Amino acid sequence: MEYKDYYDALKVKKDASQEEIQKAYRKLARKFHPDVNKNPDAERKFKEIGEAYEVLKDPEKRQKYDQFGAAWKHAQQTGGSAPPGWQGFDFSGAGGFGGAGGAGGTGGQRGGFDFQDLGGGGEGFSSFFEMLFGRAGVGGGGAGGRRSPFSGIQMDFGPQPGADAEATIALTLEEAMRGGTHQFSYADPVTGERKSVSVKIPAGVRSGQRIRLAGRGLGGSDGGARGDLYLRIEVAPDPRFRVEGSNLYTPLAVAPWEAALGGEAQVETPEGSVRVKVPAGSSSGRKIRLRGRGLPQQGAGQRERGDLIAEIKVMVPDKLSERERQLFEQLRDASTFQPRRE
């Protein structure tokens, strides 16, 4: 089996955090994506980092990879684990299982482990592989089997499914609210060919949620099925609104006389503008709630939506005309209002 150093593929240390791994993957994926990098080697690199990320982003897969190296996937599928006393054997060294002494040798050593601890012969070493991988991993010369660098060991893991891949689909806030069917174009993770697919977007989808496209990921080995392609949703920021859960917040600018006397003002919503009443005596920060004008609530019925909340912000002119100044001075002299109470 060929050993692939997934940490080296993503240019991270073995003790890298999940956040560091994700950041490294996104950086490299952008760099080597076939749509932006026309280097003949870019497609291969893109597949390699996708395969590495699929393993290292999953704590369980990463733990198996760190423990079993090239055989991590089979160990995960069979529930295999190193038998007692074998934890010192390092499966993740360069070359996977290669580079050690043969099964029938007497002095091969690797990662601080002496093969003579198995009894010094091929039978003891074969028993170890049987414990680790089951009988399917040990044998003579079955058809389709892949021979280990260790003499006499025949391993046939059978078809292996391909890794999952991930792409990003960007939506406006209005598109995320409405949902519906969208045409999405992406580069096939295996061939790099540009493809188009219709994707059903649920109403009220949020950034970070994913949509699964079965069988569109990386190719499997030995005839194994392809993995899945996950579309990660990213809702573009809208300068008009702030999203908090299912509610939308938007600023509502009012003049000093509107705030003092009350009146009507126009409020922007994702579905167009509406008129609202501004209560008399409104200070900055006061909220006007428009029920059912927010995002569709997750897991709720289609008619259940959050609210849109307009936050009043009292504005004053940058420059005053002479008449405006006189009126404000008259108001100052006549008013008994004390904004700063002692």
C-alpha atoms as a printed R data frame, in Angstrom:
    type eleno elety resid chain resno       x       y       z
1   ATOM     1    CA   MET     A     1   0.000   0.000   0.000
2   ATOM     2    CA   GLU     A     2   1.237   3.471  -0.831
3   ATOM     3    CA   TYR     A     3   1.570   5.740   2.194
4   ATOM     4    CA   LYS     A     4   0.348   9.302   1.702
5   ATOM     5    CA   ASP     A     5   1.407  11.945   4.183
6   ATOM     6    CA   TYR     A     6  -1.807  13.927   4.549
7   ATOM     7    CA   TYR     A     7  -0.201  16.425   6.924
8   ATOM     8    CA   ASP     A     8   2.471  17.206   4.353
9   ATOM     9    CA   ALA     A     9  -0.195  17.495   1.636
10  ATOM    10    CA   LEU     A    10  -1.901  20.280   3.601
11  ATOM    11    CA   LYS     A    11   1.399  21.785   4.815
12  ATOM    12    CA   VAL     A    12   0.455  21.513   8.491
13  ATOM    13    CA   LYS     A    13   2.092  19.954  11.538
14  ATOM    14    CA   LYS     A    14   0.887  16.659  12.949
15  ATOM    15    CA   ASP     A    15  -0.487  18.409  16.039
16  ATOM    16    CA   ALA     A    16  -2.358  21.058  14.000
17  ATOM    17    CA   SER     A    17  -5.785  22.079  15.295
18  ATOM    18    CA   GLN     A    18  -8.975  21.463  13.289
19  ATOM    19    CA   GLU     A    19  -9.147  25.185  12.588
20  ATOM    20    CA   GLU     A    20  -5.582  25.208  11.223
21  ATOM    21    CA   ILE     A    21  -6.344  22.197   9.029
22  ATOM    22    CA   GLN     A    22  -9.489  23.814   7.620
23  ATOM    23    CA   LYS     A    23  -7.678  27.092   6.965
24  ATOM    24    CA   ALA     A    24  -4.816  25.310   5.190
25  ATOM    25    CA   TYR     A    25  -7.228  23.287   3.042
26  ATOM    26    CA   ARG     A    26  -9.205  26.320   1.910
27  ATOM    27    CA   LYS     A    27  -6.022  28.190   1.012
28  ATOM    28    CA   LEU     A    28  -4.617  25.304  -1.029
29  ATOM    29    CA   ALA     A    29  -7.973  24.441  -2.615
30  ATOM    30    CA   ARG     A    30  -8.249  27.981  -3.962
31  ATOM    31    CA   LYS     A    31  -4.663  27.824  -5.220
32  ATOM    32    CA   PHE     A    32  -4.944  24.499  -7.072
33  ATOM    33    CA   HIS     A    33  -8.597  24.524  -8.161
34  ATOM    34    CA   PRO     A    34  -8.717  23.590 -11.876
35  ATOM    35    CA   ASP     A    35 -10.873  26.628 -12.577
36  ATOM    36    CA   VAL     A    36  -8.141  29.037 -11.513
37  ATOM    37    CA   ASN     A    37  -4.902  27.062 -11.907
38  ATOM    38    CA   LYS     A    38  -4.139  25.849 -15.408
39  ATOM    39    CA   ASN     A    39  -0.884  24.100 -14.447
40  ATOM    40    CA   PRO     A    40  -1.015  20.461 -15.669
41  ATOM    41    CA   ASP     A    41  -0.140  19.287 -12.167
42  ATOM    42    CA   ALA     A    42  -2.842  21.389 -10.444
43  ATOM    43    CA   GLU     A    43  -5.630  18.821 -10.843
44  ATOM    44    CA   ARG     A    44  -3.545  16.109  -9.156
45  ATOM    45    CA   LYS     A    45  -2.653  18.440  -6.288
46  ATOM    46    CA   PHE     A    46  -6.315  19.468  -5.947
47  ATOM    47    CA   LYS     A    47  -7.338  15.819  -5.564
48  ATOM    48    CA   GLU     A    48  -4.541  15.132  -3.064
49  ATOM    49    CA   ILE     A    49  -5.463  17.987  -0.744
50  ATOM    50    CA   GLY     A    50  -9.141  17.052  -1.005
51  ATOM    51    CA   GLU     A    51  -8.339  13.475   0.024
52  ATOM    52    CA   ALA     A    52  -6.118  14.688   2.874
53  ATOM    53    CA   TYR     A    53  -8.724  17.109   4.174
54  ATOM    54    CA   GLU     A    54 -11.472  14.495   4.086
55  ATOM    55    CA   VAL     A    55  -9.450  12.388   6.536
56  ATOM    56    CA   LEU     A    56  -7.912  15.032   8.790
57  ATOM    57    CA   LYS     A    57 -11.108  17.047   9.281
58  ATOM    58    CA   ASP     A    58 -12.798  14.009  10.852
59  ATOM    59    CA   PRO     A    59 -11.441  13.306  14.374
60  ATOM    60    CA   GLU     A    60 -12.209   9.581  14.125
61  ATOM    61    CA   LYS     A    61 -10.624   9.151  10.687
62  ATOM    62    CA   ARG     A    62  -7.647  11.258  11.763
63  ATOM    63    CA   GLN     A    63  -7.095   9.095  14.848
64  ATOM    64    CA   LYS     A    64  -7.138   5.931  12.699
65  ATOM    65    CA   TYR     A    65  -4.781   7.511  10.167
66  ATOM    66    CA   ASP     A    66  -2.341   8.565  12.886
67  ATOM    67    CA   GLN     A    67  -2.399   5.033  14.300
68  ATOM    68    CA   PHE     A    68  -2.466   2.862  11.159
69  ATOM    69    CA   GLY     A    69  -1.028   5.033   8.407
70  ATOM    70    CA   ALA     A    70  -1.792   3.681   4.929
71  ATOM    71    CA   ALA     A    71  -4.175   1.058   6.342
72  ATOM    72    CA   TRP     A    72  -6.340   3.543   8.281
73  ATOM    73    CA   LYS     A    73  -9.475   3.037   6.166
74  ATOM    74    CA   HIS     A    74  -9.492  -0.738   6.465
75  ATOM    75    CA   ALA     A    75  -8.817  -0.516  10.173
76  ATOM    76    CA   GLN     A    76 -11.779   1.830  10.519
77  ATOM    77    CA   GLN     A    77 -14.094  -0.448   8.568
78  ATOM    78    CA   THR     A    78 -13.107  -3.600  10.471
79  ATOM    79    CA   GLY     A    79 -12.830  -1.945  13.865
80  ATOM    80    CA   GLY     A    80  -9.212  -3.111  13.959
81  ATOM    81    CA   SER     A    81  -6.851  -1.832  16.607
82  ATOM    82    CA   ALA     A    82  -3.323  -2.647  17.647
83  ATOM    83    CA   PRO     A    83  -3.247  -5.628  20.082
84  ATOM    84    CA   PRO     A    84  -1.921  -5.147  23.650
85  ATOM    85    CA   GLY     A    85   1.762  -4.353  23.743
86  ATOM    86    CA   TRP     A    86   1.906  -3.149  20.142
87  ATOM    87    CA   GLN     A    87   1.155   0.529  20.681
88  ATOM    88    CA   GLY     A    88   4.832   1.365  20.128
89  ATOM    89    CA   PHE     A    89   4.706   0.268  16.498
90  ATOM    90    CA   ASP     A    90   4.492   3.285  14.200
91  ATOM    91    CA   PHE     A    91   2.352   2.663  11.114
92  ATOM    92    CA   SER     A    92   2.493   6.241   9.921
93  ATOM    93    CA   GLY     A    93   6.163   6.388   8.930
94  ATOM    94    CA   ALA     A    94   7.209   7.110   5.360
95  ATOM    95    CA   GLY     A    95   6.329   4.252   3.047
96  ATOM    96    CA   GLY     A    96   3.518   2.874   5.173
97  ATOM    97    CA   PHE     A    97   4.371  -0.797   5.866
98  ATOM    98    CA   GLY     A    98   7.474  -0.787   3.718
99  ATOM    99    CA   GLY     A    99  11.045  -0.521   4.819
100 ATOM   100    CA   ALA     A   100  10.981  -3.142   7.562
101 ATOM   101    CA   GLY     A   101  12.443  -6.611   7.685
102 ATOM   102    CA   GLY     A   102  10.563  -9.535   6.082
103 ATOM   103    CA   ALA     A   103   8.051 -11.607   7.965
104 ATOM   104    CA   GLY     A   104  10.451 -14.480   8.213
105 ATOM   105    CA   GLY     A   105  13.427 -12.317   9.221
106 ATOM   106    CA   THR     A   106  14.934 -12.228  12.680
107 ATOM   107    CA   GLY     A   107  16.247  -8.734  13.062
108 ATOM   108    CA   GLY     A   108  13.824  -6.341  11.322
109 ATOM   109    CA   GLN     A   109  12.952  -3.377  13.505
110 ATOM   110    CA   ARG     A   110  10.742  -0.353  12.965
111 ATOM   111    CA   GLY     A   111   9.509   2.459  15.179
112 ATOM   112    CA   GLY     A   112  11.069   0.879  18.277
113 ATOM   113    CA   PHE     A   113   9.346  -2.491  17.645
114 ATOM   114    CA   ASP     A   114  11.244  -5.752  17.304
115 ATOM   115    CA   PHE     A   115   9.594  -8.290  14.997
116 ATOM   116    CA   GLN     A   116  11.154 -11.075  17.061
117 ATOM   117    CA   ASP     A   117   8.565 -10.301  19.726
118 ATOM   118    CA   LEU     A   118   6.114 -12.187  17.523
119 ATOM   119    CA   GLY     A   119   8.043 -15.369  17.838
120 ATOM   120    CA   GLY     A   120  10.708 -14.600  15.286
121 ATOM   121    CA   GLY     A   121   8.937 -16.238  12.342
122 ATOM   122    CA   GLY     A   122   6.472 -15.605   9.560
123 ATOM   123    CA   GLU     A   123   3.660 -17.417  11.401
124 ATOM   124    CA   GLY     A   124   3.770 -15.047  14.357
125 ATOM   125    CA   PHE     A   125   3.857 -11.986  12.148
126 ATOM   126    CA   SER     A   126   0.989 -13.327  10.042
127 ATOM   127    CA   SER     A   127  -1.037 -13.840  13.212
128 ATOM   128    CA   PHE     A   128  -0.528 -10.187  14.059
129 ATOM   129    CA   PHE     A   129  -1.956  -9.100  10.700
130 ATOM   130    CA   GLU     A   130  -4.898 -11.429  11.177
131 ATOM   131    CA   MET     A   131  -5.644  -9.811  14.551
132 ATOM   132    CA   LEU     A   132  -5.351  -6.347  13.044
133 ATOM   133    CA   PHE     A   133  -7.138  -6.758   9.711
134 ATOM   134    CA   GLY     A   134  -9.025 -10.089   9.855
135 ATOM   135    CA   ARG     A   135  -8.429 -13.131   7.634
136 ATOM   136    CA   ALA     A   136  -9.157 -11.136   4.463
137 ATOM   137    CA   GLY     A   137  -5.886  -9.301   4.974
138 ATOM   138    CA   VAL     A   138  -3.657 -12.371   5.315
139 ATOM   139    CA   GLY     A   139  -3.142 -15.208   2.895
140 ATOM   140    CA   GLY     A   140  -1.285 -16.782   0.068
141 ATOM   141    CA   GLY     A   141  -1.851 -15.349  -3.397
142 ATOM   142    CA   GLY     A   142  -5.542 -14.786  -4.034
143 ATOM   143    CA   ALA     A   143  -6.583 -13.157  -7.261
144 ATOM   144    CA   GLY     A   144  -6.648  -9.392  -7.125
145 ATOM   145    CA   GLY     A   145  -4.678  -9.269  -3.897
146 ATOM   146    CA   ARG     A   146  -1.979  -6.652  -3.309
147 ATOM   147    CA   ARG     A   147   1.308  -7.937  -1.962
148 ATOM   148    CA   SER     A   148   2.812  -6.269   1.058
149 ATOM   149    CA   PRO     A   149   6.522  -5.429   1.165
150 ATOM   150    CA   PHE     A   150   6.670  -8.097   3.894
151 ATOM   151    CA   SER     A   151   7.426 -11.460   2.266
152 ATOM   152    CA   GLY     A   152   4.604 -13.967   2.358
153 ATOM   153    CA   ILE     A   153   1.890 -11.467   3.358
154 ATOM   154    CA   GLN     A   154  -0.972 -11.029   0.877
155 ATOM   155    CA   MET     A   155  -3.447  -8.222   1.566
156 ATOM   156    CA   ASP     A   156  -6.682  -7.759  -0.368
157 ATOM   157    CA   PHE     A   157  -8.828  -4.993   1.024
158 ATOM   158    CA   GLY     A   158 -11.312  -5.048  -1.863
159 ATOM   159    CA   PRO     A   159 -13.083  -2.027  -3.347
160 ATOM   160    CA   GLN     A   160 -12.659   1.150  -1.296
161 ATOM   161    CA   PRO     A   161 -15.155   4.030  -1.553
162 ATOM   162    CA   GLY     A   162 -13.882   7.431  -2.635
163 ATOM   163    CA   ALA     A   163 -13.520  10.392  -0.315
164 ATOM   164    CA   ASP     A   164 -16.118  13.121  -0.122
165 ATOM   165    CA   ALA     A   165 -15.454  16.528  -1.672
166 ATOM   166    CA   GLU     A   166 -16.742  19.980  -0.810
167 ATOM   167    CA   ALA     A   167 -17.584  23.030  -2.881
168 ATOM   168    CA   THR     A   168 -19.088  26.404  -2.018
169 ATOM   169    CA   ILE     A   169 -22.345  27.803  -3.339
170 ATOM   170    CA   ALA     A   170 -22.887  31.532  -2.745
171 ATOM   171    CA   LEU     A   171 -26.394  32.941  -2.267
172 ATOM   172    CA   THR     A   172 -27.818  36.384  -1.708
173 ATOM   173    CA   LEU     A   173 -29.936  36.934   1.388
174 ATOM   174    CA   GLU     A   174 -33.080  37.015  -0.760
175 ATOM   175    CA   GLU     A   175 -32.159  33.694  -2.414
176 ATOM   176    CA   ALA     A   176 -31.515  32.104   0.972
177 ATOM   177    CA   MET     A   177 -34.888  33.318   2.224
178 ATOM   178    CA   ARG     A   178 -36.876  32.089  -0.778
179 ATOM   179    CA   GLY     A   179 -35.064  28.831  -1.396
180 ATOM   180    CA   GLY     A   180 -36.081  26.962  -4.532
181 ATOM   181    CA   THR     A   181 -34.144  25.318  -7.355
182 ATOM   182    CA   HIS     A   182 -30.822  26.826  -8.421
183 ATOM   183    CA   GLN     A   183 -28.497  25.888 -11.246
184 ATOM   184    CA   PHE     A   184 -25.019  25.294  -9.848
185 ATOM   185    CA   SER     A   185 -21.801  24.903 -11.836
186 ATOM   186    CA   TYR     A   186 -18.776  23.087 -10.397
187 ATOM   187    CA   ALA     A   187 -15.542  21.348 -11.380
188 ATOM   188    CA   ASP     A   188 -15.784  17.557 -11.158
189 ATOM   189    CA   PRO     A   189 -13.405  16.466  -8.332
190 ATOM   190    CA   VAL     A   190 -12.187  13.495 -10.436
191 ATOM   191    CA   THR     A   191 -11.917  14.814 -13.994
192 ATOM   192    CA   GLY     A   192 -11.842  18.573 -13.417
193 ATOM   193    CA   GLU     A   193 -14.538  18.834 -16.100
194 ATOM   194    CA   ARG     A   194 -17.024  21.672 -15.689
195 ATOM   195    CA   LYS     A   195 -20.487  20.346 -14.843
196 ATOM   196    CA   SER     A   196 -23.868  21.846 -14.060
197 ATOM   197    CA   VAL     A   197 -26.512  20.495 -11.711
198 ATOM   198    CA   SER     A   198 -29.885  21.652 -10.389
199 ATOM   199    CA   VAL     A   199 -29.845  22.013  -6.609
200 ATOM   200    CA   LYS     A   200 -32.916  22.373  -4.413
201 ATOM   201    CA   ILE     A   201 -32.233  25.020  -1.761
202 ATOM   202    CA   PRO     A   202 -34.449  24.877   1.339
203 ATOM   203    CA   ALA     A   203 -36.067  28.192   2.317
204 ATOM   204    CA   GLY     A   204 -34.224  29.927   5.138
205 ATOM   205    CA   VAL     A   205 -30.918  28.135   4.608
206 ATOM   206    CA   ARG     A   206 -28.012  29.508   6.686
207 ATOM   207    CA   SER     A   207 -24.305  29.981   6.040
208 ATOM   208    CA   GLY     A   208 -22.340  26.840   6.894
209 ATOM   209    CA   GLN     A   209 -25.140  24.390   6.114
210 ATOM   210    CA   ARG     A   210 -24.379  21.745   3.495
211 ATOM   211    CA   ILE     A   211 -26.324  20.053   0.711
212 ATOM   212    CA   ARG     A   212 -25.288  16.504  -0.252
213 ATOM   213    CA   LEU     A   213 -24.940  15.399  -3.866
214 ATOM   214    CA   ALA     A   214 -24.507  11.626  -3.747
215 ATOM   215    CA   GLY     A   215 -21.851   9.998  -5.947
216 ATOM   216    CA   ARG     A   216 -20.207  13.212  -7.155
217 ATOM   217    CA   GLY     A   217 -17.113  13.155  -4.934
218 ATOM   218    CA   LEU     A   218 -13.669  11.595  -5.408
219 ATOM   219    CA   GLY     A   219 -13.314   8.235  -7.157
220 ATOM   220    CA   GLY     A   220 -12.933   5.002  -5.211
221 ATOM   221    CA   SER     A   221 -10.173   2.412  -5.596
222 ATOM   222    CA   ASP     A   222 -10.502  -1.094  -7.088
223 ATOM   223    CA   GLY     A   223 -13.943  -0.271  -8.446
224 ATOM   224    CA   GLY     A   224 -15.220   1.326  -5.255
225 ATOM   225    CA   ALA     A   225 -18.064   3.827  -5.457
226 ATOM   226    CA   ARG     A   226 -17.395   7.542  -5.686
227 ATOM   227    CA   GLY     A   227 -17.744   9.640  -2.582
228 ATOM   228    CA   ASP     A   228 -20.250  12.447  -2.190
229 ATOM   229    CA   LEU     A   229 -20.012  16.127  -3.043
230 ATOM   230    CA   TYR     A   230 -21.159  18.525  -0.334
231 ATOM   231    CA   LEU     A   231 -22.189  22.044  -1.275
232 ATOM   232    CA   ARG     A   232 -21.392  24.400   1.565
233 ATOM   233    CA   ILE     A   233 -23.791  27.343   1.698
234 ATOM   234    CA   GLU     A   234 -22.389  30.838   2.093
235 ATOM   235    CA   VAL     A   235 -24.943  33.640   2.340
236 ATOM   236    CA   ALA     A   236 -23.352  36.889   1.184
237 ATOM   237    CA   PRO     A   237 -23.477  39.741   3.730
238 ATOM   238    CA   ASP     A   238 -26.197  42.289   2.996
239 ATOM   239    CA   PRO     A   239 -25.281  45.851   4.069
240 ATOM   240    CA   ARG     A   240 -28.952  46.577   4.816
241 ATOM   241    CA   PHE     A   241 -29.481  43.824   7.360
242 ATOM   242    CA   ARG     A   242 -27.890  42.092  10.316
243 ATOM   243    CA   VAL     A   243 -28.875  38.450  10.800
244 ATOM   244    CA   GLU     A   244 -29.423  37.100  14.305
245 ATOM   245    CA   GLY     A   245 -31.018  33.674  14.264
246 ATOM   246    CA   SER     A   246 -34.270  34.007  12.323
247 ATOM   247    CA   ASN     A   247 -34.541  37.773  12.915
248 ATOM   248    CA   LEU     A   248 -33.269  40.563  10.704
249 ATOM   249    CA   TYR     A   249 -32.172  43.942  12.060
250 ATOM   250    CA   THR     A   250 -32.035  47.114   9.991
251 ATOM   251    CA   PRO     A   251 -31.305  50.751  10.951
252 ATOM   252    CA   LEU     A   252 -34.086  53.323  10.573
253 ATOM   253    CA   ALA     A   253 -32.860  56.910  10.291
254 ATOM   254    CA   VAL     A   254 -35.285  59.590  11.545
255 ATOM   255    CA   ALA     A   255 -35.041  63.360  11.860
256 ATOM   256    CA   PRO     A   256 -35.112  65.006  15.311
257 ATOM   257    CA   TRP     A   257 -38.659  66.338  14.752
258 ATOM   258    CA   GLU     A   258 -39.854  62.884  13.592
259 ATOM   259    CA   ALA     A   259 -38.401  61.360  16.721
260 ATOM   260    CA   ALA     A   260 -40.012  64.010  18.932
261 ATOM   261    CA   LEU     A   261 -43.369  64.392  17.212
262 ATOM   262    CA   GLY     A   262 -43.811  60.952  15.653
263 ATOM   263    CA   GLY     A   263 -44.721  60.256  12.052
264 ATOM   264    CA   GLU     A   264 -44.203  57.691   9.336
265 ATOM   265    CA   ALA     A   265 -41.023  56.346   7.768
266 ATOM   266    CA   GLN     A   266 -40.073  53.849   5.070
267 ATOM   267    CA   VAL     A   267 -38.297  50.640   6.153
268 ATOM   268    CA   GLU     A   268 -36.382  48.326   3.810
269 ATOM   269    CA   THR     A   269 -37.191  44.595   3.901
270 ATOM   270    CA   PRO     A   270 -35.757  41.803   1.711
271 ATOM   271    CA   GLU     A   271 -39.090  41.797  -0.127
272 ATOM   272    CA   GLY     A   272 -39.378  45.543  -0.670
273 ATOM   273    CA   SER     A   273 -39.981  48.659   1.418
274 ATOM   274    CA   VAL     A   274 -42.924  49.201   3.799
275 ATOM   275    CA   ARG     A   275 -44.251  52.209   5.748
276 ATOM   276    CA   VAL     A   276 -44.155  52.120   9.531
277 ATOM   277    CA   LYS     A   277 -45.298  54.478  12.265
278 ATOM   278    CA   VAL     A   278 -42.616  56.180  14.314
279 ATOM   279    CA   PRO     A   279 -43.968  56.686  17.862
280 ATOM   280    CA   ALA     A   280 -43.649  60.200  19.303
281 ATOM   281    CA   GLY     A   281 -40.794  60.544  21.759
282 ATOM   282    CA   SER     A   282 -38.570  57.929  20.110
283 ATOM   283    CA   SER     A   283 -34.889  58.011  21.024
284 ATOM   284    CA   SER     A   284 -32.048  56.280  19.170
285 ATOM   285    CA   GLY     A   285 -32.087  52.556  19.887
286 ATOM   286    CA   ARG     A   286 -35.850  52.201  20.065
287 ATOM   287    CA   LYS     A   287 -37.035  49.168  18.106
288 ATOM   288    CA   ILE     A   288 -40.009  48.765  15.791
289 ATOM   289    CA   ARG     A   289 -40.876  45.099  15.209
290 ATOM   290    CA   LEU     A   290 -42.346  43.895  11.905
291 ATOM   291    CA   ARG     A   291 -43.567  40.393  12.662
292 ATOM   292    CA   GLY     A   292 -43.059  37.632  10.100
293 ATOM   293    CA   ARG     A   293 -40.689  39.671   7.921
294 ATOM   294    CA   GLY     A   294 -37.519  37.801   8.913
295 ATOM   295    CA   LEU     A   295 -35.992  34.488   7.835
296 ATOM   296    CA   PRO     A   296 -37.946  31.225   7.759
297 ATOM   297    CA   GLN     A   297 -37.348  29.436  11.051
298 ATOM   298    CA   GLN     A   298 -35.291  26.256  10.887
299 ATOM   299    CA   GLY     A   299 -37.341  23.106  11.309
300 ATOM   300    CA   ALA     A   300 -40.597  25.043  11.362
301 ATOM   301    CA   GLY     A   301 -43.418  25.282   8.853
302 ATOM   302    CA   GLN     A   302 -43.059  27.464   5.774
303 ATOM   303    CA   ARG     A   303 -45.292  30.183   7.215
304 ATOM   304    CA   GLU     A   304 -43.310  30.492  10.435
305 ATOM   305    CA   ARG     A   305 -40.721  33.230  10.056
306 ATOM   306    CA   GLY     A   306 -38.693  35.436  12.287
307 ATOM   307    CA   ASP     A   307 -39.199  39.188  12.580
308 ATOM   308    CA   LEU     A   308 -37.627  42.233  11.017
309 ATOM   309    CA   ILE     A   309 -36.634  44.765  13.641
310 ATOM   310    CA   ALA     A   310 -36.054  48.402  12.672
311 ATOM   311    CA   GLU     A   311 -33.713  50.182  15.088
312 ATOM   312    CA   ILE     A   312 -34.316  53.927  15.276
313 ATOM   313    CA   LYS     A   313 -31.304  56.156  14.815
314 ATOM   314    CA   VAL     A   314 -31.918  59.898  15.304
315 ATOM   315    CA   MET     A   315 -29.949  61.904  12.758
316 ATOM   316    CA   VAL     A   316 -29.074  65.616  12.726
317 ATOM   317    CA   PRO     A   317 -27.911  67.742   9.774
318 ATOM   318    CA   ASP     A   318 -24.163  68.000   9.220
319 ATOM   319    CA   LYS     A   319 -24.603  71.682   8.433
320 ATOM   320    CA   LEU     A   320 -27.421  74.005   9.465
321 ATOM   321    CA   SER     A   321 -28.892  76.799   7.412
322 ATOM   322    CA   GLU     A   322 -29.263  80.130   9.182
323 ATOM   323    CA   ARG     A   323 -32.994  79.546   9.627
324 ATOM   324    CA   GLU     A   324 -32.462  76.024  10.994
325 ATOM   325    CA   ARG     A   325 -29.926  77.352  13.473
326 ATOM   326    CA   GLN     A   326 -32.373  80.010  14.696
327 ATOM   327    CA   LEU     A   327 -35.126  77.419  15.188
328 ATOM   328    CA   PHE     A   328 -32.858  75.051  17.079
329 ATOM   329    CA   GLU     A   329 -31.691  77.927  19.273
330 ATOM   330    CA   GLN     A   330 -35.314  78.849  20.004
331 ATOM   331    CA   LEU     A   331 -36.044  75.219  20.902
332 ATOM   332    CA   ARG     A   332 -33.011  75.155  23.156
333 ATOM   333    CA   ASP     A   333 -34.108  78.275  24.980
334 ATOM   334    CA   ALA     A   334 -37.742  77.174  25.316
335 ATOM   335    CA   SER     A   335 -37.269  73.496  26.199
336 ATOM   336    CA   THR     A   336 -36.984  72.193  29.762
337 ATOM   337    CA   PHE     A   337 -35.861  68.752  28.551
338 ATOM   338    CA   GLN     A   338 -32.755  67.435  30.322
339 ATOM   339    CA   PRO     A   339 -31.140  64.561  28.329
340 ATOM   340    CA   ARG     A   340 -28.402  64.112  30.961
341 ATOM   341    CA   ARG     A   341 -30.164  63.551  34.238
342 ATOM   342    CA   GLU     A   342 -28.076  63.960  37.343
